């Protein structure tokens, strides 16, 4: 089982065990196979997205030599029941409001800025200095914004 610290991801924009740019075969050696993948059904290519529990790993294309270019975490949804990857010490695991997350980032000294989402005027994006993005959307048609995704793409 791979353990990563979400604070390291927020602070430095990278994982300790799975670096950006790793080739697909090396990634699969570390993580193992999963049934939860996104593929082009018409062309029967290799997957472009591998899902492990709540974490998605995005590869640059469908070829064997594809490299990892994106990591996304959905804190509220259990996409796949695969426990080979865990963010330890993750207090964003429960539903978190924008205010709670800003308080946590400030306490951890994670530098960030806020912006509006390009396509959803009610959504807010916090971006850390290392380009990790935290996406917030309204909760149940209310004014409260909750964390929906944490991601970084290169």
Short mmCIF file of N, CA and C in Angstrom, two decimals:
data_model
loop_
_atom_site.label_atom_id
_atom_site.label_comp_id
_atom_site.label_asym_id
_atom_site.label_seq_id
_atom_site.Cartn_x
_atom_site.Cartn_y
_atom_site.Cartn_z
N UNK A 1 0.84 -1.18 0.00
CA UNK A 1 0.00 0.00 0.00
C UNK A 1 0.89 1.24 0.00
N UNK A 2 0.55 2.20 -0.83
CA UNK A 2 1.28 3.46 -0.92
C UNK A 2 0.65 4.47 0.02
N UNK A 3 1.46 5.13 0.83
CA UNK A 3 0.97 6.18 1.72
C UNK A 3 1.60 7.50 1.29
N UNK A 4 0.76 8.51 1.15
CA UNK A 4 1.21 9.86 0.82
C UNK A 4 0.61 10.82 1.83
N UNK A 5 1.28 11.92 2.04
CA UNK A 5 0.78 12.94 2.94
C UNK A 5 0.18 14.07 2.12
N UNK A 6 -1.10 14.36 2.32
CA UNK A 6 -1.78 15.40 1.54
C UNK A 6 -1.14 16.75 1.77
N UNK A 7 -0.57 16.98 2.94
CA UNK A 7 0.07 18.25 3.21
C UNK A 7 1.29 18.46 2.31
N UNK A 8 2.04 17.38 2.07
CA UNK A 8 3.17 17.48 1.14
C UNK A 8 2.68 17.81 -0.26
N UNK A 9 1.57 17.21 -0.65
CA UNK A 9 1.00 17.49 -1.98
C UNK A 9 0.56 18.95 -2.06
N UNK A 10 -0.11 19.45 -1.03
CA UNK A 10 -0.55 20.84 -1.03
C UNK A 10 0.64 21.80 -1.00
N UNK A 11 1.65 21.48 -0.20
CA UNK A 11 2.78 22.38 0.00
C UNK A 11 3.75 22.37 -1.19
N UNK A 12 4.06 21.19 -1.72
CA UNK A 12 5.10 21.07 -2.75
C UNK A 12 4.56 20.71 -4.13
N UNK A 13 3.28 20.33 -4.23
CA UNK A 13 2.69 20.03 -5.52
C UNK A 13 3.16 18.73 -6.13
N UNK A 14 3.57 17.79 -5.30
CA UNK A 14 4.02 16.50 -5.83
C UNK A 14 3.81 15.40 -4.79
N UNK A 15 3.85 14.18 -5.26
CA UNK A 15 3.78 13.02 -4.37
C UNK A 15 5.19 12.49 -4.16
N UNK A 16 5.42 11.85 -3.04
CA UNK A 16 6.75 11.32 -2.75
C UNK A 16 7.06 10.03 -3.49
N UNK A 17 6.04 9.19 -3.69
CA UNK A 17 6.26 7.86 -4.28
C UNK A 17 5.97 7.78 -5.77
N UNK A 18 5.20 8.73 -6.29
CA UNK A 18 4.79 8.67 -7.70
C UNK A 18 5.02 10.04 -8.33
N UNK A 19 6.15 10.23 -8.98
CA UNK A 19 6.48 11.55 -9.53
C UNK A 19 5.75 11.84 -10.83
N UNK A 20 5.50 13.12 -11.08
CA UNK A 20 5.01 13.52 -12.39
C UNK A 20 6.05 13.11 -13.43
N UNK A 21 5.60 12.67 -14.59
CA UNK A 21 6.50 12.26 -15.66
C UNK A 21 6.86 10.78 -15.63
N UNK A 22 6.42 10.06 -14.61
CA UNK A 22 6.70 8.62 -14.55
C UNK A 22 5.98 7.94 -15.72
N UNK A 23 6.64 6.97 -16.34
CA UNK A 23 6.01 6.26 -17.47
C UNK A 23 5.00 5.25 -16.94
N UNK A 24 4.05 4.92 -17.78
CA UNK A 24 2.93 4.04 -17.40
C UNK A 24 3.40 2.73 -16.78
N UNK A 25 4.38 2.07 -17.38
CA UNK A 25 4.82 0.76 -16.87
C UNK A 25 5.40 0.88 -15.47
N UNK A 26 6.19 1.90 -15.20
CA UNK A 26 6.76 2.10 -13.86
C UNK A 26 5.66 2.43 -12.86
N UNK A 27 4.68 3.23 -13.29
CA UNK A 27 3.54 3.55 -12.45
C UNK A 27 2.79 2.27 -12.05
N UNK A 28 2.51 1.42 -13.04
CA UNK A 28 1.77 0.18 -12.75
C UNK A 28 2.58 -0.78 -11.89
N UNK A 29 3.91 -0.74 -12.00
CA UNK A 29 4.76 -1.55 -11.12
C UNK A 29 4.56 -1.13 -9.66
N UNK A 30 4.39 0.17 -9.44
CA UNK A 30 4.21 0.70 -8.08
C UNK A 30 2.78 0.47 -7.59
N UNK A 31 1.81 0.86 -8.41
CA UNK A 31 0.41 0.87 -7.99
C UNK A 31 -0.33 -0.44 -8.23
N UNK A 32 0.09 -1.20 -9.22
CA UNK A 32 -0.66 -2.39 -9.60
C UNK A 32 -1.83 -2.02 -10.49
N UNK A 33 -2.47 -3.01 -11.03
CA UNK A 33 -3.61 -2.79 -11.94
C UNK A 33 -4.86 -2.43 -11.13
N UNK A 34 -5.78 -1.77 -11.79
CA UNK A 34 -7.09 -1.47 -11.22
C UNK A 34 -8.13 -1.70 -12.31
N UNK A 35 -9.32 -2.06 -11.89
CA UNK A 35 -10.42 -2.22 -12.86
C UNK A 35 -11.03 -0.89 -13.23
N UNK A 36 -10.74 0.13 -12.48
CA UNK A 36 -11.36 1.43 -12.64
C UNK A 36 -10.48 2.34 -13.49
N UNK A 37 -10.75 2.30 -14.79
CA UNK A 37 -9.94 3.05 -15.75
C UNK A 37 -10.85 3.75 -16.75
N UNK A 38 -10.29 4.72 -17.44
CA UNK A 38 -10.99 5.40 -18.54
C UNK A 38 -10.23 5.07 -19.82
N UNK A 39 -10.94 4.45 -20.76
CA UNK A 39 -10.32 4.05 -22.03
C UNK A 39 -11.19 4.53 -23.19
N UNK A 40 -10.61 4.53 -24.38
CA UNK A 40 -11.35 4.81 -25.60
C UNK A 40 -11.89 3.48 -26.10
N UNK A 41 -13.16 3.22 -25.87
CA UNK A 41 -13.77 1.93 -26.20
C UNK A 41 -13.69 1.61 -27.69
N UNK A 42 -13.75 2.60 -28.54
CA UNK A 42 -13.75 2.37 -29.99
C UNK A 42 -12.40 1.89 -30.49
N UNK A 43 -11.33 2.40 -29.88
CA UNK A 43 -9.99 2.09 -30.39
C UNK A 43 -9.24 1.07 -29.56
N UNK A 44 -9.78 0.70 -28.39
CA UNK A 44 -9.18 -0.32 -27.52
C UNK A 44 -7.74 0.02 -27.13
N UNK A 45 -7.49 1.30 -26.87
CA UNK A 45 -6.16 1.73 -26.42
C UNK A 45 -5.98 1.44 -24.93
N UNK A 46 -4.76 1.69 -24.44
CA UNK A 46 -4.49 1.62 -23.01
C UNK A 46 -5.24 2.76 -22.32
N UNK A 47 -5.53 2.61 -21.04
CA UNK A 47 -6.26 3.66 -20.32
C UNK A 47 -5.48 4.97 -20.24
N UNK A 48 -6.21 6.06 -20.19
CA UNK A 48 -5.60 7.36 -20.00
C UNK A 48 -5.76 7.82 -18.55
N UNK A 49 -6.73 7.27 -17.83
CA UNK A 49 -6.95 7.59 -16.42
C UNK A 49 -7.07 6.29 -15.63
N UNK A 50 -6.31 6.21 -14.54
CA UNK A 50 -6.38 5.08 -13.60
C UNK A 50 -6.94 5.62 -12.30
N UNK A 51 -7.95 4.93 -11.74
CA UNK A 51 -8.59 5.38 -10.50
C UNK A 51 -8.31 4.39 -9.39
N UNK A 52 -7.81 4.91 -8.27
CA UNK A 52 -7.55 4.12 -7.08
C UNK A 52 -8.25 4.82 -5.91
N UNK A 53 -9.31 4.19 -5.44
CA UNK A 53 -10.12 4.77 -4.37
C UNK A 53 -10.58 6.15 -4.82
N UNK A 54 -10.17 7.21 -4.18
CA UNK A 54 -10.62 8.56 -4.55
C UNK A 54 -9.62 9.31 -5.40
N UNK A 55 -8.52 8.68 -5.77
CA UNK A 55 -7.45 9.37 -6.50
C UNK A 55 -7.43 8.91 -7.95
N UNK A 56 -7.32 9.88 -8.86
CA UNK A 56 -7.20 9.60 -10.29
C UNK A 56 -5.80 10.01 -10.76
N UNK A 57 -5.19 9.15 -11.57
CA UNK A 57 -3.89 9.44 -12.17
C UNK A 57 -4.11 9.56 -13.68
N UNK A 58 -3.75 10.71 -14.24
CA UNK A 58 -4.00 11.02 -15.66
C UNK A 58 -2.71 10.91 -16.46
N UNK A 59 -2.78 10.15 -17.56
CA UNK A 59 -1.62 9.97 -18.43
C UNK A 59 -1.78 10.77 -19.71
N UNK A 60 -0.66 11.09 -20.32
CA UNK A 60 -0.62 12.04 -21.45
C UNK A 60 -1.29 11.52 -22.71
N UNK A 61 -1.33 10.21 -22.90
CA UNK A 61 -1.97 9.67 -24.10
C UNK A 61 -2.24 8.18 -23.88
N UNK A 62 -2.67 7.49 -24.94
CA UNK A 62 -3.05 6.07 -24.85
C UNK A 62 -1.90 5.12 -25.18
N UNK A 63 -0.70 5.64 -25.44
CA UNK A 63 0.43 4.78 -25.84
C UNK A 63 1.15 4.20 -24.62
N UNK A 64 1.97 3.18 -24.87
CA UNK A 64 2.74 2.55 -23.81
C UNK A 64 3.69 3.51 -23.11
N UNK A 65 4.27 4.45 -23.85
CA UNK A 65 5.27 5.35 -23.28
C UNK A 65 4.65 6.61 -22.67
N UNK A 66 3.36 6.62 -22.45
CA UNK A 66 2.68 7.78 -21.86
C UNK A 66 3.24 8.08 -20.48
N UNK A 67 3.23 9.35 -20.11
CA UNK A 67 3.74 9.76 -18.80
C UNK A 67 2.62 10.39 -17.97
N UNK A 68 2.81 10.32 -16.66
CA UNK A 68 1.85 10.89 -15.72
C UNK A 68 1.92 12.40 -15.77
N UNK A 69 0.78 13.05 -16.04
CA UNK A 69 0.78 14.51 -16.08
C UNK A 69 -0.27 15.13 -15.17
N UNK A 70 -1.11 14.32 -14.52
CA UNK A 70 -2.13 14.88 -13.65
C UNK A 70 -2.54 13.95 -12.54
N UNK A 71 -2.86 14.55 -11.39
CA UNK A 71 -3.35 13.81 -10.23
C UNK A 71 -4.55 14.57 -9.70
N UNK A 72 -5.65 13.87 -9.47
CA UNK A 72 -6.86 14.50 -8.95
C UNK A 72 -7.43 13.66 -7.82
N UNK A 73 -7.92 14.32 -6.78
CA UNK A 73 -8.49 13.67 -5.62
C UNK A 73 -9.87 14.23 -5.37
N UNK A 74 -10.88 13.37 -5.27
CA UNK A 74 -12.23 13.78 -4.94
C UNK A 74 -12.51 13.40 -3.49
N UNK A 75 -12.48 14.36 -2.59
CA UNK A 75 -12.61 14.03 -1.17
C UNK A 75 -13.98 13.52 -0.75
N UNK A 76 -15.05 13.78 -1.51
CA UNK A 76 -16.38 13.41 -1.06
C UNK A 76 -16.94 12.15 -1.70
N UNK A 77 -16.36 11.71 -2.79
CA UNK A 77 -16.96 10.57 -3.47
C UNK A 77 -16.01 9.39 -3.46
N UNK A 78 -16.54 8.23 -3.26
CA UNK A 78 -15.74 7.02 -3.31
C UNK A 78 -15.92 6.43 -4.70
N UNK A 79 -15.01 6.76 -5.61
CA UNK A 79 -15.14 6.36 -7.00
C UNK A 79 -14.92 4.85 -7.16
N UNK A 80 -13.88 4.37 -6.54
CA UNK A 80 -13.54 2.95 -6.66
C UNK A 80 -13.16 2.43 -5.29
N UNK A 81 -13.43 1.21 -5.03
CA UNK A 81 -13.09 0.62 -3.75
C UNK A 81 -11.77 -0.13 -3.87
N UNK A 82 -10.69 0.62 -4.00
CA UNK A 82 -9.36 0.04 -4.18
C UNK A 82 -8.44 0.73 -3.19
N UNK A 83 -7.92 0.00 -2.23
CA UNK A 83 -7.20 0.60 -1.12
C UNK A 83 -5.68 0.58 -1.28
N UNK A 84 -5.14 0.60 -2.49
CA UNK A 84 -3.69 0.55 -2.62
C UNK A 84 -3.05 1.93 -2.55
N UNK A 85 -3.85 2.97 -2.40
CA UNK A 85 -3.33 4.32 -2.31
C UNK A 85 -4.12 5.08 -1.26
N UNK A 86 -3.43 5.66 -0.29
CA UNK A 86 -4.10 6.36 0.80
C UNK A 86 -3.36 7.66 1.09
N UNK A 87 -4.11 8.75 1.21
CA UNK A 87 -3.54 9.98 1.74
C UNK A 87 -3.69 9.89 3.25
N UNK A 88 -2.58 9.82 3.99
CA UNK A 88 -2.67 9.74 5.44
C UNK A 88 -2.79 11.14 6.04
N UNK A 89 -3.29 11.21 7.24
CA UNK A 89 -3.46 12.46 7.97
C UNK A 89 -4.27 13.47 7.15
N UNK A 90 -5.34 13.02 6.54
CA UNK A 90 -6.07 13.88 5.61
C UNK A 90 -7.33 14.41 6.25
N UNK A 91 -7.26 15.62 6.83
CA UNK A 91 -8.44 16.17 7.48
C UNK A 91 -9.43 16.76 6.49
N UNK A 92 -9.09 16.76 5.20
CA UNK A 92 -10.05 17.21 4.20
C UNK A 92 -10.95 16.06 3.75
N UNK A 93 -10.84 14.93 4.42
CA UNK A 93 -11.60 13.73 4.07
C UNK A 93 -13.11 13.95 4.22
N UNK A 94 -13.51 14.66 5.27
CA UNK A 94 -14.93 14.95 5.44
C UNK A 94 -15.30 16.15 4.58
N UNK A 95 -16.59 16.42 4.50
CA UNK A 95 -17.04 17.60 3.75
C UNK A 95 -16.42 18.83 4.40
N UNK A 96 -15.72 19.63 3.60
CA UNK A 96 -15.04 20.81 4.09
C UNK A 96 -15.53 22.04 3.37
N UNK A 97 -15.76 23.09 4.12
CA UNK A 97 -16.19 24.35 3.52
C UNK A 97 -14.97 25.15 3.09
N UNK A 98 -15.20 26.12 2.24
CA UNK A 98 -14.13 27.01 1.80
C UNK A 98 -13.42 27.65 2.99
N UNK A 99 -14.19 28.11 3.96
CA UNK A 99 -13.61 28.77 5.13
C UNK A 99 -12.72 27.83 5.93
N UNK A 100 -13.17 26.58 6.13
CA UNK A 100 -12.38 25.60 6.88
C UNK A 100 -11.06 25.28 6.17
N UNK A 101 -11.12 25.15 4.85
CA UNK A 101 -9.92 24.80 4.10
C UNK A 101 -8.93 25.97 4.11
N UNK A 102 -9.43 27.19 3.95
CA UNK A 102 -8.54 28.36 4.01
C UNK A 102 -7.86 28.43 5.37
N UNK A 103 -8.62 28.18 6.42
CA UNK A 103 -8.05 28.16 7.77
C UNK A 103 -6.94 27.10 7.88
N UNK A 104 -7.18 25.92 7.34
CA UNK A 104 -6.18 24.84 7.37
C UNK A 104 -4.94 25.23 6.56
N UNK A 105 -5.13 25.76 5.36
CA UNK A 105 -3.99 26.17 4.53
C UNK A 105 -3.17 27.25 5.23
N UNK A 106 -3.84 28.20 5.86
CA UNK A 106 -3.13 29.26 6.58
C UNK A 106 -2.35 28.70 7.76
N UNK A 107 -2.96 27.78 8.50
CA UNK A 107 -2.29 27.16 9.65
C UNK A 107 -1.05 26.39 9.22
N UNK A 108 -1.12 25.77 8.01
CA UNK A 108 0.02 24.99 7.48
C UNK A 108 1.02 25.86 6.71
N UNK A 109 0.73 27.15 6.64
CA UNK A 109 1.58 28.09 5.88
C UNK A 109 1.66 27.72 4.40
N UNK A 110 0.56 27.22 3.84
CA UNK A 110 0.50 26.94 2.41
C UNK A 110 0.00 28.20 1.72
N UNK A 111 0.86 28.83 0.94
CA UNK A 111 0.51 30.06 0.25
C UNK A 111 -0.49 29.72 -0.86
N UNK A 112 -1.55 30.54 -0.97
CA UNK A 112 -2.60 30.26 -1.95
C UNK A 112 -3.27 31.56 -2.37
N UNK A 113 -3.96 31.50 -3.47
CA UNK A 113 -4.78 32.63 -3.92
C UNK A 113 -6.13 32.10 -4.38
N UNK A 114 -7.11 32.98 -4.39
CA UNK A 114 -8.48 32.61 -4.74
C UNK A 114 -8.85 33.21 -6.09
N UNK A 115 -9.66 32.46 -6.85
CA UNK A 115 -10.17 32.98 -8.13
C UNK A 115 -11.53 32.37 -8.41
N UNK A 116 -12.27 33.00 -9.30
CA UNK A 116 -13.56 32.45 -9.74
C UNK A 116 -13.32 31.40 -10.81
N UNK A 117 -14.20 30.42 -10.87
CA UNK A 117 -14.14 29.40 -11.90
C UNK A 117 -14.57 30.02 -13.23
N UNK A 118 -13.91 29.66 -14.32
CA UNK A 118 -14.21 30.24 -15.64
C UNK A 118 -15.63 29.94 -16.12
N UNK A 119 -16.14 28.74 -15.82
CA UNK A 119 -17.41 28.30 -16.38
C UNK A 119 -18.56 28.27 -15.38
N UNK A 120 -18.25 28.36 -14.10
CA UNK A 120 -19.27 28.32 -13.06
C UNK A 120 -19.06 29.51 -12.14
N UNK A 121 -19.85 30.54 -12.29
CA UNK A 121 -19.65 31.78 -11.55
C UNK A 121 -19.81 31.63 -10.05
N UNK A 122 -20.47 30.57 -9.60
CA UNK A 122 -20.65 30.35 -8.16
C UNK A 122 -19.48 29.57 -7.55
N UNK A 123 -18.64 28.98 -8.37
CA UNK A 123 -17.53 28.15 -7.88
C UNK A 123 -16.28 29.00 -7.64
N UNK A 124 -15.47 28.53 -6.70
CA UNK A 124 -14.21 29.19 -6.35
C UNK A 124 -13.08 28.18 -6.47
N UNK A 125 -11.92 28.66 -6.91
CA UNK A 125 -10.73 27.82 -6.99
C UNK A 125 -9.65 28.46 -6.13
N UNK A 126 -9.09 27.68 -5.21
CA UNK A 126 -7.89 28.11 -4.49
C UNK A 126 -6.71 27.45 -5.19
N UNK A 127 -5.68 28.22 -5.48
CA UNK A 127 -4.49 27.69 -6.13
C UNK A 127 -3.29 27.94 -5.23
N UNK A 128 -2.55 26.88 -4.92
CA UNK A 128 -1.37 27.04 -4.08
C UNK A 128 -0.22 27.55 -4.94
N UNK A 129 0.84 27.95 -4.27
CA UNK A 129 2.02 28.47 -4.96
C UNK A 129 2.63 27.42 -5.89
N UNK A 130 2.40 26.13 -5.62
CA UNK A 130 2.91 25.05 -6.47
C UNK A 130 1.86 24.51 -7.42
N UNK A 131 0.83 25.31 -7.68
CA UNK A 131 -0.19 25.05 -8.70
C UNK A 131 -1.11 23.87 -8.38
N UNK A 132 -1.27 23.53 -7.11
CA UNK A 132 -2.31 22.57 -6.72
C UNK A 132 -3.60 23.37 -6.64
N UNK A 133 -4.65 22.86 -7.27
CA UNK A 133 -5.93 23.57 -7.31
C UNK A 133 -6.95 22.85 -6.44
N UNK A 134 -7.66 23.63 -5.64
CA UNK A 134 -8.73 23.13 -4.79
C UNK A 134 -10.02 23.76 -5.29
N UNK A 135 -10.95 22.93 -5.77
CA UNK A 135 -12.19 23.41 -6.38
C UNK A 135 -13.34 23.33 -5.38
N UNK A 136 -14.09 24.43 -5.28
CA UNK A 136 -15.22 24.52 -4.37
C UNK A 136 -16.48 24.85 -5.16
N UNK A 137 -17.59 24.19 -4.80
CA UNK A 137 -18.87 24.45 -5.45
C UNK A 137 -19.94 24.60 -4.38
N UNK A 138 -21.07 25.25 -4.73
CA UNK A 138 -22.16 25.41 -3.75
C UNK A 138 -22.70 24.06 -3.30
N UNK A 139 -23.06 23.98 -2.04
CA UNK A 139 -23.58 22.77 -1.44
C UNK A 139 -25.10 22.83 -1.40
N UNK A 140 -25.75 21.92 -2.11
CA UNK A 140 -27.21 21.80 -2.10
C UNK A 140 -27.91 23.13 -2.33
N UNK A 141 -27.52 23.82 -3.38
CA UNK A 141 -28.17 25.07 -3.78
C UNK A 141 -28.10 26.16 -2.71
N UNK A 142 -27.13 26.07 -1.81
CA UNK A 142 -26.98 27.08 -0.79
C UNK A 142 -25.74 27.92 -1.10
N UNK A 143 -25.48 28.88 -0.25
CA UNK A 143 -24.32 29.75 -0.43
C UNK A 143 -23.03 29.13 0.07
N UNK A 144 -23.13 28.09 0.86
CA UNK A 144 -21.95 27.44 1.41
C UNK A 144 -21.19 26.72 0.30
N UNK A 145 -19.89 27.02 0.18
CA UNK A 145 -19.06 26.34 -0.82
C UNK A 145 -18.31 25.21 -0.15
N UNK A 146 -18.33 24.02 -0.79
CA UNK A 146 -17.62 22.86 -0.25
C UNK A 146 -16.56 22.38 -1.22
N UNK A 147 -15.54 21.73 -0.68
CA UNK A 147 -14.45 21.21 -1.47
C UNK A 147 -14.91 20.02 -2.30
N UNK A 148 -14.68 20.09 -3.61
CA UNK A 148 -15.10 19.02 -4.52
C UNK A 148 -13.92 18.27 -5.14
N UNK A 149 -12.79 18.95 -5.32
CA UNK A 149 -11.65 18.28 -5.95
C UNK A 149 -10.36 19.01 -5.59
N UNK A 150 -9.30 18.21 -5.42
CA UNK A 150 -7.94 18.72 -5.25
C UNK A 150 -7.14 18.12 -6.39
N UNK A 151 -6.45 18.94 -7.18
CA UNK A 151 -5.74 18.39 -8.34
C UNK A 151 -4.53 19.22 -8.74
N UNK A 152 -3.67 18.58 -9.49
CA UNK A 152 -2.55 19.26 -10.14
C UNK A 152 -2.32 18.59 -11.48
N UNK A 153 -2.20 19.42 -12.51
CA UNK A 153 -1.88 18.94 -13.86
C UNK A 153 -0.70 19.74 -14.37
N UNK A 154 0.23 19.04 -15.02
CA UNK A 154 1.39 19.74 -15.58
C UNK A 154 1.26 19.94 -17.06
#
